[in-house]
CSV table of C-alpha atoms in Angstrom, one decimal:
chain,number,residue,atom,x,y,z
A,12,MET,CA,-0.1,-9.9,-15.1
A,13,GLU,CA,1.6,-11.5,-12.4
A,14,THR,CA,1.6,-15.4,-11.8
A,15,PRO,CA,0.6,-17.6,-10.5
A,16,LEU,CA,-2.8,-16.2,-10.3
A,17,ARG,CA,-5.0,-15.4,-7.0
A,18,GLU,CA,-7.8,-17.5,-6.3
A,19,PRO,CA,-10.4,-15.0,-7.1
A,20,THR,CA,-8.8,-13.6,-10.6
A,21,PHE,CA,-8.1,-17.6,-11.5
A,22,LEU,CA,-12.7,-17.9,-10.5
A,23,ILE,CA,-12.8,-15.0,-12.6
A,24,LEU,CA,-11.4,-15.8,-15.9
A,25,THR,CA,-12.6,-19.7,-15.6
A,26,ALA,CA,-16.7,-18.0,-15.0
A,27,LEU,CA,-15.9,-16.2,-17.9
A,28,ALA,CA,-14.1,-18.9,-20.3
A,29,GLY,CA,-18.1,-20.0,-20.9
A,30,GLU,CA,-19.8,-16.8,-21.8
A,31,PRO,CA,-20.2,-13.1,-21.1
A,32,MET,CA,-21.4,-12.4,-18.0
A,33,HIS,CA,-22.4,-9.1,-16.4
A,34,GLY,CA,-21.8,-8.5,-12.5
A,35,TYR,CA,-23.9,-10.1,-10.4
A,36,GLY,CA,-23.9,-12.8,-12.5
A,37,LEU,CA,-19.9,-13.2,-12.2
A,38,ILE,CA,-20.1,-13.4,-8.2
A,39,ALA,CA,-22.6,-16.1,-8.5
A,40,GLU,CA,-20.9,-18.5,-10.7
A,41,VAL,CA,-17.7,-17.7,-8.7
A,42,THR,CA,-19.5,-18.9,-6.1
A,43,ARG,CA,-20.6,-21.8,-7.5
A,44,LEU,CA,-17.4,-23.0,-8.7
A,45,SER,CA,-15.6,-22.5,-5.0
A,46,ASP,CA,-18.5,-24.5,-3.4
A,47,HIS,CA,-19.5,-21.2,-1.8
A,48,ARG,CA,-15.7,-21.0,-0.1
A,49,ILE,CA,-15.3,-18.0,-2.1
A,50,SER,CA,-18.1,-14.8,-2.1
A,51,LEU,CA,-17.0,-11.8,-3.8
A,52,ARG,CA,-18.3,-8.6,-3.1
A,53,PRO,CA,-18.9,-6.1,-6.0
A,54,GLY,CA,-16.5,-3.4,-5.2
A,55,THR,CA,-13.5,-6.0,-5.1
A,56,LEU,CA,-15.1,-7.8,-8.2
A,57,TYR,CA,-14.6,-4.0,-10.2
A,58,GLY,CA,-11.6,-3.8,-8.9
A,59,ALA,CA,-10.5,-6.8,-10.0
A,60,LEU,CA,-12.0,-6.4,-13.6
A,61,ASP,CA,-10.5,-3.8,-13.6
A,62,ARG,CA,-6.9,-4.6,-13.8
A,63,LEU,CA,-8.3,-7.4,-16.2
A,64,VAL,CA,-9.2,-5.2,-18.5
A,65,ASP,CA,-6.3,-3.1,-18.2
A,66,ALA,CA,-4.4,-6.2,-18.4
A,67,ASP,CA,-6.2,-6.6,-22.3
A,68,LEU,CA,-7.5,-10.4,-20.3
A,69,VAL,CA,-10.9,-9.4,-20.3
A,70,ALA,CA,-13.0,-7.0,-22.7
A,71,VAL,CA,-16.8,-5.7,-22.5
A,72,ASP,CA,-18.7,-7.5,-24.7
A,73,HIS,CA,-21.6,-6.3,-24.7
A,74,GLU,CA,-23.9,-3.3,-23.0
A,75,GLU,CA,-28.0,-3.6,-21.7
A,76,ILE,CA,-30.6,-1.5,-19.3
A,77,VAL,CA,-32.5,-3.3,-17.1
A,78,ASP,CA,-34.5,-1.2,-14.6
A,79,GLY,CA,-32.6,2.3,-15.8
A,80,ARG,CA,-29.3,1.1,-14.5
A,81,LEU,CA,-26.6,-0.5,-17.3
A,82,ARG,CA,-25.7,-3.6,-17.3
A,83,ARG,CA,-22.2,-4.7,-18.5
A,84,TYR,CA,-21.3,-7.8,-19.8
A,85,TYR,CA,-17.7,-9.2,-19.7
A,86,ARG,CA,-15.9,-12.0,-21.5
A,87,LEU,CA,-12.7,-13.8,-22.1
A,88,SER,CA,-10.0,-11.9,-24.6
A,89,GLU,CA,-7.8,-14.4,-26.6
A,90,ALA,CA,-4.9,-13.1,-24.1
A,91,GLY,CA,-7.1,-14.2,-21.1
A,92,ASN,CA,-7.8,-17.6,-22.6
A,93,ARG,CA,-3.9,-18.2,-23.4
A,94,LEU,CA,-3.1,-17.1,-19.6
A,95,LEU,CA,-6.3,-19.3,-18.3
A,96,ALA,CA,-5.1,-22.4,-20.2
A,97,ALA,CA,-1.3,-21.5,-19.4
A,98,GLU,CA,-2.3,-21.5,-15.6
A,99,THR,CA,-4.8,-24.5,-15.6
A,100,GLU,CA,-1.9,-26.2,-16.9
A,101,ARG,CA,0.9,-25.3,-14.3
A,102,MET,CA,-1.8,-26.2,-11.9
A,103,ARG,CA,-2.4,-29.3,-14.0
A,104,ARG,CA,1.4,-30.8,-13.5
A,105,ASN,CA,1.7,-29.4,-9.7
A,106,VAL,CA,-1.7,-31.9,-8.9
A,107,GLU,CA,0.1,-34.6,-10.8
A,108,ALA,CA,3.3,-34.6,-8.6
A,109,ALA,CA,1.2,-33.8,-5.3
A,110,THR,CA,-0.9,-37.1,-6.3
A,111,ASN,CA,2.2,-39.4,-7.7
A,112,ARG,CA,3.7,-38.7,-4.5
A,113,LEU,CA,1.2,-38.9,-2.2
A,114,ARG,CA,0.2,-42.7,-4.1
A,115,ALA,CA,4.2,-43.6,-3.7
A,116,THR,CA,4.1,-42.7,-0.2
A,117,ALA,CA,1.1,-44.5,0.3
A,118,THR,CA,2.3,-47.7,-0.8
A,119,SER,CA,5.8,-47.3,0.4
A,120,PRO,CA,6.7,-50.0,2.5
A,121,ARG,CA,8.4,-48.1,5.5
A,122,LEU,CA,5.0,-46.4,5.5
A,123,SER,CA,3.1,-49.2,5.5
A,124,GLY,CA,5.1,-50.7,8.4
A,125,GLU,CA,4.8,-47.1,10.3
A,126,LEU,CA,1.2,-47.8,10.0
A,127,ALA,CA,0.6,-51.2,10.9
B,29,MET,CA,-27.0,-13.3,-21.5
B,30,SER,CA,-26.0,-14.5,-19.2
B,31,PRO,CA,-28.7,-17.5,-17.0
B,32,VAL,CA,-28.1,-16.4,-13.7
B,33,LYS,CA,-30.9,-14.1,-12.4
B,34,SER,CA,-30.9,-11.5,-10.2
B,35,ARG,CA,-32.8,-11.6,-6.8
B,36,HIS,CA,-34.7,-8.5,-7.9
B,37,ASP,CA,-35.1,-9.6,-11.5
B,38,SER,CA,-38.1,-11.6,-10.4
B,39,PRO,CA,-41.3,-10.2,-12.2
B,40,GLY,CA,-43.8,-11.3,-9.1
B,41,ASP,CA,-42.0,-9.2,-6.8
B,42,HIS,CA,-40.8,-6.8,-8.4
B,43,ASP,CA,-43.4,-4.0,-7.6
B,44,GLU,CA,-43.2,-5.1,-4.7
B,45,GLY,CA,-39.8,-4.6,-3.9
B,46,ARG,CA,-39.4,-1.6,-5.9
B,47,THR,CA,-39.9,0.5,-3.3
B,48,ALA,CA,-37.6,-0.6,-1.0
B,49,VAL,CA,-35.0,-0.9,-3.5
B,50,THR,CA,-36.0,2.7,-5.0
B,51,GLY,CA,-34.7,3.7,-0.5
B,52,LEU,CA,-31.8,1.3,-0.9
B,53,GLU,CA,-30.8,3.2,-4.4
B,54,ARG,CA,-30.0,5.5,-2.9
B,55,HIS,CA,-28.2,4.6,0.1
B,56,TYR,CA,-26.3,2.7,-2.1
B,57,GLY,CA,-25.8,6.1,-4.4
B,58,ARG,CA,-24.4,8.1,-1.5
B,59,TRP,CA,-22.6,5.5,0.1
B,60,THR,CA,-20.6,5.2,-3.5
B,61,ALA,CA,-20.3,8.9,-4.2
B,62,LEU,CA,-19.0,9.0,-0.7
B,63,PHE,CA,-16.2,6.4,-1.3
B,64,TYR,CA,-15.4,6.8,-5.7
B,65,PRO,CA,-13.7,9.1,-7.9
B,66,ALA,CA,-16.6,11.3,-10.1
B,67,ASP,CA,-14.9,9.9,-13.6
B,68,TYR,CA,-15.2,6.1,-12.2
B,69,ARG,CA,-18.9,7.2,-10.6
B,70,ARG,CA,-19.9,8.3,-14.0
B,71,GLU,CA,-18.4,5.3,-16.1
B,72,ARG,CA,-19.4,2.6,-14.3
B,73,GLY,CA,-21.9,4.1,-10.5
B,74,SER,CA,-25.3,2.7,-12.5
B,75,GLU,CA,-23.4,-0.9,-13.5
B,76,LEU,CA,-22.4,-1.1,-9.8
B,77,MET,CA,-25.3,-0.2,-8.6
B,78,ASP,CA,-27.7,-3.0,-10.3
B,79,THR,CA,-25.1,-5.9,-9.1
B,80,TYR,CA,-25.6,-3.9,-5.8
B,81,LEU,CA,-29.0,-3.9,-6.2
B,82,SER,CA,-29.2,-7.7,-8.0
B,83,LEU,CA,-27.6,-9.0,-4.6
B,84,ALA,CA,-29.4,-7.6,-1.7
B,85,ALA,CA,-32.1,-9.5,-0.2
B,86,PRO,CA,-35.5,-8.2,-0.4
B,87,GLY,CA,-37.1,-6.0,1.5
B,88,ARG,CA,-33.4,-4.4,2.4
B,89,LYS,CA,-34.1,-0.2,2.9
B,90,ARG,CA,-30.0,-0.1,4.1
B,91,PRO,CA,-26.7,-1.1,2.6
B,92,SER,CA,-24.8,-4.1,5.2
B,93,PRO,CA,-22.3,-2.6,6.9
B,94,ALA,CA,-19.6,-6.1,4.6
B,95,ASP,CA,-21.2,-3.6,1.7
B,96,ILE,CA,-20.3,-0.8,3.4
B,97,ALA,CA,-16.8,-2.0,4.2
B,98,ASP,CA,-16.8,-3.1,0.5
B,99,LEU,CA,-17.6,0.1,-1.1
B,100,ALA,CA,-14.9,1.7,0.7
B,101,THR,CA,-12.0,-0.7,0.0
B,102,GLY,CA,-13.3,-0.9,-3.7
B,103,GLY,CA,-12.8,3.4,-3.7
B,104,LEU,CA,-9.9,3.6,-2.0
B,105,GLN,CA,-8.8,0.8,-4.6
B,106,GLN,CA,-9.7,3.3,-7.4
B,107,HIS,CA,-8.7,6.3,-6.2
B,108,LEU,CA,-5.1,4.5,-5.6
B,109,ARG,CA,-5.6,3.3,-9.2
B,110,ILE,CA,-6.2,6.9,-11.4
B,111,ALA,CA,-3.8,8.6,-9.1
B,112,GLN,CA,-1.5,9.7,-11.9
B,113,GLY,CA,2.2,9.4,-10.5
B,114,LEU,CA,1.3,8.5,-7.2
B,115,GLY,CA,3.2,4.5,-7.3
B,116,PRO,CA,6.5,7.1,-9.1
B,117,GLY,CA,5.9,8.9,-6.1
B,118,VAL,CA,6.0,6.3,-3.9
B,119,ARG,CA,9.2,5.1,-4.9
B,120,LEU,CA,10.4,8.3,-4.6
B,121,ALA,CA,9.4,9.0,-1.3
B,122,GLY,CA,11.2,5.6,-0.3
B,123,GLN,CA,14.6,6.5,-1.9
B,124,LEU,CA,14.7,9.6,0.2
B,125,ALA,CA,13.0,8.2,3.7
B,126,LEU,CA,16.3,5.1,3.0
B,127,MET,CA,19.2,7.5,2.3
B,128,THR,CA,17.6,9.8,5.6
B,129,ALA,CA,17.7,6.4,7.1
B,130,THR,CA,20.9,5.7,6.7
B,131,VAL,CA,22.5,8.5,7.2
B,132,PHE,CA,21.3,8.2,11.1
B,133,ALA,CA,21.8,5.1,11.3
B,134,THR,CA,26.0,5.2,10.3
B,135,GLY,CA,26.0,8.3,12.6
B,136,SER,CA,24.8,6.8,15.5
B,137,MET,CA,26.8,3.8,15.0
B,138,VAL,CA,30.1,5.7,14.9
B,139,PHE,CA,28.7,7.3,17.5
B,140,GLU,CA,27.8,4.3,19.6
B,141,VAL,CA,31.2,2.7,19.0
B,142,LEU,CA,33.4,6.0,19.5
B,143,ALA,CA,31.8,7.8,21.9
B,144,PRO,CA,33.3,7.7,25.5
B,145,ARG,CA,32.3,5.5,27.6
B,146,GLN,CA,30.7,7.3,31.2
B,147,PRO,CA,31.5,4.5,34.4
B,148,TRP,CA,28.0,5.8,35.9
B,149,PHE,CA,25.8,4.6,32.7
B,150,SER,CA,25.7,0.8,31.4
B,151,HIS,CA,27.0,-0.4,28.5
B,152,VAL,CA,26.0,-3.2,25.9
B,153,GLY,CA,29.1,-5.0,24.9
B,154,PRO,CA,31.4,-2.3,22.9
B,155,PHE,CA,28.3,-0.5,22.7
B,156,GLN,CA,27.1,2.5,24.1
B,157,SER,CA,23.5,1.3,24.1
B,158,LEU,CA,21.3,-1.3,22.7
B,159,GLY,CA,20.7,0.9,19.7
B,160,ALA,CA,23.4,-0.2,17.9
B,161,ALA,CA,21.3,-3.3,16.5
B,162,ALA,CA,19.1,-1.3,14.6
B,163,TRP,CA,21.2,1.1,13.3
B,164,ALA,CA,23.4,-2.3,12.6
B,165,ALA,CA,20.2,-3.2,10.3
B,166,TRP,CA,20.1,-0.2,8.5
B,167,LEU,CA,23.3,-0.3,7.3
B,168,LEU,CA,22.9,-4.1,6.4
B,169,ALA,CA,20.1,-2.7,4.4
B,170,ALA,CA,22.3,0.0,2.6
B,171,VAL,CA,24.1,-2.9,1.2
B,172,VAL,CA,21.3,-4.4,0.2
B,173,HIS,CA,19.8,-1.7,-1.1
B,174,VAL,CA,23.2,-2.0,-3.7
B,175,VAL,CA,23.7,-6.1,-4.7
B,176,ALA,CA,20.4,-7.7,-4.1
B,177,SER,CA,16.6,-7.1,-5.8
B,178,ALA,CA,13.8,-4.7,-4.4
B,179,ARG,CA,12.4,-7.4,-3.3
B,180,TRP,CA,15.2,-8.5,-0.9
B,181,LEU,CA,15.6,-4.6,0.1
B,182,ARG,CA,12.4,-4.7,1.1
B,183,TRP,CA,12.4,-7.7,3.4
B,184,THR,CA,16.0,-6.0,5.0
B,185,VAL,CA,14.5,-2.5,5.5
B,186,SER,CA,11.5,-4.6,7.2
B,187,LEU,CA,13.5,-6.1,9.5
B,188,ALA,CA,15.7,-2.8,10.3
B,189,VAL,CA,11.9,-1.2,11.7
B,190,LEU,CA,11.6,-3.9,13.4
B,191,VAL,CA,14.6,-4.4,14.8
B,192,THR,CA,14.3,-0.5,15.4
B,193,ALA,CA,11.0,-1.2,17.2
B,194,GLY,CA,12.2,-4.1,19.3
B,195,VAL,CA,14.8,-2.0,21.2
B,196,VAL,CA,12.3,-0.6,23.8
B,197,PRO,CA,11.1,-3.2,24.5
B,198,VAL,CA,14.3,-5.6,24.6
B,199,ALA,CA,15.7,-2.3,26.9
B,200,ALA,CA,12.5,-2.3,29.3
B,201,LEU,CA,12.7,-5.8,30.2
B,202,THR,CA,16.8,-5.9,30.4
B,203,GLY,CA,17.0,-2.6,31.7
B,204,LEU,CA,19.8,-1.9,29.6
B,205,PRO,CA,20.5,1.3,28.1
B,206,ARG,CA,18.6,2.5,24.4
B,207,PRO,CA,18.5,5.5,22.5
B,208,PRO,CA,15.2,7.9,23.0
B,209,LEU,CA,11.9,8.0,21.1
B,210,ALA,CA,12.6,11.2,20.0
B,211,VAL,CA,15.9,9.8,17.5
B,212,LEU,CA,13.8,5.7,17.5
B,213,LEU,CA,10.4,7.0,16.5
B,214,PRO,CA,11.1,8.8,13.2
B,215,GLN,CA,13.8,6.3,12.1
B,216,ILE,CA,10.3,4.1,12.1
B,217,VAL,CA,8.6,6.4,10.0
B,218,LEU,CA,11.4,6.7,7.6
B,219,GLY,CA,11.1,3.1,7.0
B,220,VAL,CA,7.8,2.6,6.7
B,221,VAL,CA,8.2,5.0,3.8
B,222,ALA,CA,11.3,4.0,2.9
B,223,LEU,CA,9.7,0.3,1.7
B,224,GLY,CA,8.1,2.0,-1.4
B,225,VAL,CA,11.8,1.8,-2.8
B,226,ALA,CA,11.0,-0.8,-5.4
B,227,GLY,CA,11.4,-2.0,-8.9
B,228,ARG,CA,15.1,-1.7,-11.2
B,229,ARG,CA,16.5,1.1,-10.1
B,230,PRO,CA,19.8,2.8,-11.9
B,231,TRP,CA,23.1,2.0,-10.3
B,232,TRP,CA,24.0,5.3,-9.4
B,233,VAL,CA,20.3,5.4,-7.2
B,234,ARG,CA,21.7,1.8,-5.7
B,235,LEU,CA,25.0,3.5,-4.5
B,236,MET,CA,23.0,6.9,-2.9
B,237,PRO,CA,22.5,5.4,0.7
B,238,VAL,CA,26.0,3.8,1.1
B,239,ALA,CA,27.5,7.2,-0.6
B,240,ALA,CA,25.6,9.4,1.7
B,241,THR,CA,26.9,6.3,4.1
B,242,ALA,CA,30.7,7.4,3.1
B,243,ALA,CA,29.9,10.9,3.4
B,244,THR,CA,28.6,10.8,7.3
B,245,VAL,CA,31.4,8.8,8.8
B,246,PRO,CA,34.5,11.5,9.0
B,247,VAL,CA,31.7,13.7,10.2
B,248,ALA,CA,30.2,11.4,12.9
B,249,ILE,CA,33.8,10.5,13.2
B,250,ASP,CA,34.8,13.8,14.2
B,251,THR,CA,32.4,14.4,16.8
B,252,ALA,CA,31.5,11.4,18.1
B,253,PRO,CA,34.7,11.8,20.6
B,254,ASP,CA,33.0,14.8,22.0
B,255,LEU,CA,29.7,13.2,22.9
B,256,SER,CA,28.4,11.6,25.8
B,257,TYR,CA,25.8,8.4,26.3
B,258,TYR,CA,23.6,11.0,27.2
B,259,THR,CA,24.7,14.7,24.7
B,260,GLY,CA,25.2,12.3,22.1
B,261,TYR,CA,21.1,11.1,21.3
B,262,SER,CA,20.0,14.7,22.6
B,263,ASP,CA,21.5,16.3,20.7
B,264,LEU,CA,20.8,14.6,17.8
B,265,SER,CA,17.1,15.1,18.5
B,266,ARG,CA,17.5,18.2,19.4
B,267,SER,CA,19.1,19.9,16.5
B,268,VAL,CA,20.4,17.3,14.2
B,269,LEU,CA,17.1,15.8,13.4
B,270,PRO,CA,15.3,18.9,13.2
B,271,ALA,CA,18.3,19.9,10.5
B,272,ALA,CA,17.4,17.4,9.0
B,273,ALA,CA,13.4,17.5,8.8
B,274,VAL,CA,14.2,20.8,7.2
B,275,THR,CA,17.0,19.8,4.7
B,276,LEU,CA,14.3,17.2,3.2
B,277,LEU,CA,11.6,19.3,2.8
B,278,ILE,CA,13.1,21.7,1.4
B,279,VAL,CA,14.7,18.7,-1.3
B,280,ALA,CA,11.6,17.4,-1.2
B,281,LEU,CA,9.9,20.6,-1.8
B,282,LEU,CA,12.7,21.4,-4.6
B,283,LEU,CA,11.6,17.9,-6.7
B,284,GLY,CA,8.2,18.5,-6.2
B,285,LEU,CA,8.4,22.0,-8.1
B,286,GLY,CA,11.1,20.7,-10.2
B,287,LEU,CA,9.0,17.7,-11.3
B,288,ALA,CA,5.5,19.6,-11.3
B,289,ALA,CA,7.4,22.0,-14.3
B,290,ARG,CA,7.5,18.8,-16.6
B,291,ARG,CA,3.7,18.0,-15.5
B,292,ASP,CA,5.4,15.4,-13.7
B,293,SER,CA,3.0,14.7,-10.2
B,294,ARG,CA,5.5,12.3,-8.9
B,295,GLY,CA,7.3,14.6,-7.0
B,296,ALA,CA,3.9,16.2,-5.0
B,297,TRP,CA,3.2,12.5,-4.7
B,298,ALA,CA,6.4,12.1,-3.0
B,299,MET,CA,6.4,15.5,-0.6
B,300,LEU,CA,3.2,14.3,0.1
B,301,MET,CA,4.5,11.1,2.0
B,302,LEU,CA,7.1,12.1,3.5
B,303,LEU,CA,5.0,15.1,5.4
B,304,THR,CA,5.3,11.9,8.7
B,305,PRO,CA,8.5,11.5,8.7
B,306,ILE,CA,9.3,15.4,8.4
B,307,GLY,CA,7.4,15.8,11.2
B,308,MET,CA,7.8,13.1,13.2
B,309,LEU,CA,12.1,13.8,12.9
B,310,ALA,CA,10.8,17.6,14.0
B,311,VAL,CA,8.7,16.8,17.3
B,312,ASN,CA,11.5,18.3,19.2
B,313,PRO,CA,10.8,21.9,17.9
B,314,LEU,CA,6.9,21.3,17.2
B,315,GLY,CA,7.0,19.5,20.7
B,316,ALA,CA,8.9,23.0,22.1
B,317,VAL,CA,6.5,24.6,20.6
B,318,LEU,CA,3.2,23.4,22.3
B,319,ASP,CA,4.4,23.5,25.3
B,320,ASP,CA,3.5,25.8,28.1
B,321,SER,CA,4.9,24.6,31.2
B,322,GLY,CA,7.2,26.9,31.5
B,323,PRO,CA,8.1,31.0,30.9
B,324,GLY,CA,10.0,31.5,27.3
B,325,GLN,CA,10.1,28.4,24.8
B,326,ALA,CA,11.4,25.1,26.2
B,327,VAL,CA,15.1,23.9,24.7
B,328,ILE,CA,13.9,20.6,26.0
B,329,PRO,CA,9.8,20.2,25.4
B,330,ALA,CA,7.9,18.1,27.6
B,331,TRP,CA,7.1,14.8,27.5
B,332,SER,CA,3.3,15.5,26.8
B,333,ALA,CA,3.8,17.9,24.5
B,334,MET,CA,6.1,15.3,22.1
B,335,VAL,CA,3.6,12.6,22.2
B,336,VAL,CA,0.6,15.2,21.2
B,337,VAL,CA,3.0,16.4,18.5
B,338,SER,CA,3.6,12.7,17.7
B,339,ALA,CA,0.6,11.7,17.2
B,340,LEU,CA,-0.8,14.7,15.6
B,341,VAL,CA,1.9,13.9,12.9
B,342,ALA,CA,0.5,10.6,12.9
B,343,VAL,CA,-2.6,11.3,11.7
B,344,ILE,CA,-2.9,14.5,9.5
B,345,GLY,CA,0.2,13.1,7.5
B,346,PRO,CA,-1.3,9.8,6.6
B,347,MET,CA,-4.5,11.9,5.9
B,348,LEU,CA,-2.9,14.1,3.5
B,349,VAL,CA,-2.1,11.9,1.5
B,350,LEU,CA,-5.8,10.6,1.6
B,351,LEU,CA,-6.9,13.9,1.0
B,352,ALA,CA,-5.3,14.4,-1.8
B,353,LEU,CA,-6.2,11.1,-3.3
B,354,VAL,CA,-9.8,11.9,-2.9
B,355,ALA,CA,-9.7,15.9,-4.1
B,356,ARG,CA,-7.3,14.2,-7.3
B,357,GLY,CA,-10.7,12.1,-7.6
B,358,ARG,CA,-13.4,14.4,-7.5
B,359,LEU,CA,-11.7,16.2,-9.7
B,360,SER,CA,-13.3,15.8,-13.7
B,361,PRO,CA,-11.0,15.7,-16.3
B,362,GLY,CA,-12.7,19.0,-17.9
B,363,HIS,CA,-11.6,21.0,-14.9
B,364,ARG,CA,-7.6,19.4,-14.5
B,365,PRO,CA,-5.3,21.9,-15.3
B,366,PRO,CA,-3.8,20.9,-19.7
B,367,GLY,CA,-1.5,18.2,-20.3
B,368,THR,CA,-2.0,16.6,-16.7
B,369,ASP,CA,-4.5,14.2,-18.5
B,370,ILE,CA,-1.1,12.7,-20.1
B,371,TYR,CA,-1.2,8.7,-18.4
B,372,ARG,CA,2.4,7.3,-16.8
B,373,CYS,CA,3.5,4.1,-16.6
B,374,PRO,CA,3.3,3.0,-13.3
B,375,THR,CA,6.7,1.2,-13.1
B,376,CYS,CA,9.2,4.1,-14.4
B,377,GLY,CA,6.5,7.5,-14.1
B,378,GLU,CA,7.3,7.6,-18.2
B,379,PRO,CA,4.5,9.2,-20.2
B,380,SER,CA,2.7,6.6,-21.9
B,381,PRO,CA,-0.7,6.5,-24.2
B,382,THR,CA,-2.3,3.7,-22.1
B,383,VAL,CA,-3.2,3.4,-18.6
């Protein structure tokens, strides 16, 4: 799978890092993780899940029948776990670099002078 | 089990909401049947339905427009996902389209430079018309195809398409001459199909547009001095473009049949993708068939007939690709011809044991 991951893909993997989830649970969790910025629809979610399953990043954990309809639970695979860890580390370094730059800019005499 | 409860999991309102959910379920089922491939519905339909129903507000009777749009998008994604050979077919069509566009650009550029100037027509510097800018952009794309990555090629082809399309408003604003729309439009459509060229390409494939260009130059140099601004582009749209349409059609058909004999469907997809540019190249003779403004068949069809043909080609060509995708999705594995269920690598088209 191409990196850097798109935000919805990253959030789906993050949601599945906790425990196996079904479609509705995943949509709710992604909405919560993104502070309601990203609200996946089922068509979009299952398209993303298909790609992740094809790439062996996500696997079906178990199935159950609710109200006569199939409910599948998905979990993160080993490869998915590794990719999520690598992507998180990459983002952490970026955040760290940006934070350091902003801190240095805020304390530099030139900027302080300009602000004054 | 996930702690997340759906809106319809609550035992309190289950019985009350069941009738409404059944009606809603039926509607979702109809839309799913319309948009999604049959195989996918069998495997995922129930699960997809469960998720939509879990998200639906209590009391809702019909899917929202946003849900229908989501089903349409998701269904199209699944049709594209399962269409074997589509990706390699798009790339093959892109390659052929790029070659054709480059050949036209070369011939037209030679004409722009070498054709004798008529004193009663205005010119654009050393060129006959603003078309020179578009042809230069296409020749740049041929060079980029040899030396750079597919990403750079897509950028260059996009630029060539934009410059070709931009010639029309610039000519209208400045009053400078430009090639006729019957020449520019097929070039733009060829460019759109050429955007499908992607991935790593063998060196001989990279050289093909440049080789085609080199083969065109002597013929164009030999012909250009006998043409004028008017006769040059008029001849191109009346005889050269339709001849190219027939040639491209024959090449695509032969490729499609040859590859189909090896149970490789990319030739068929390429053929379908090329139908729109082929139709645009043949706008002149097709317009003449529609034009009933005078006795016999018109040599130069009426403007209105050409507009109608262009619009029909622009709608029917992509529609055929869409119908083929849907038809492919509706075929269950049991109905497919034996052997066609071999999955192919989306990048190289080689048989693969997995999707």
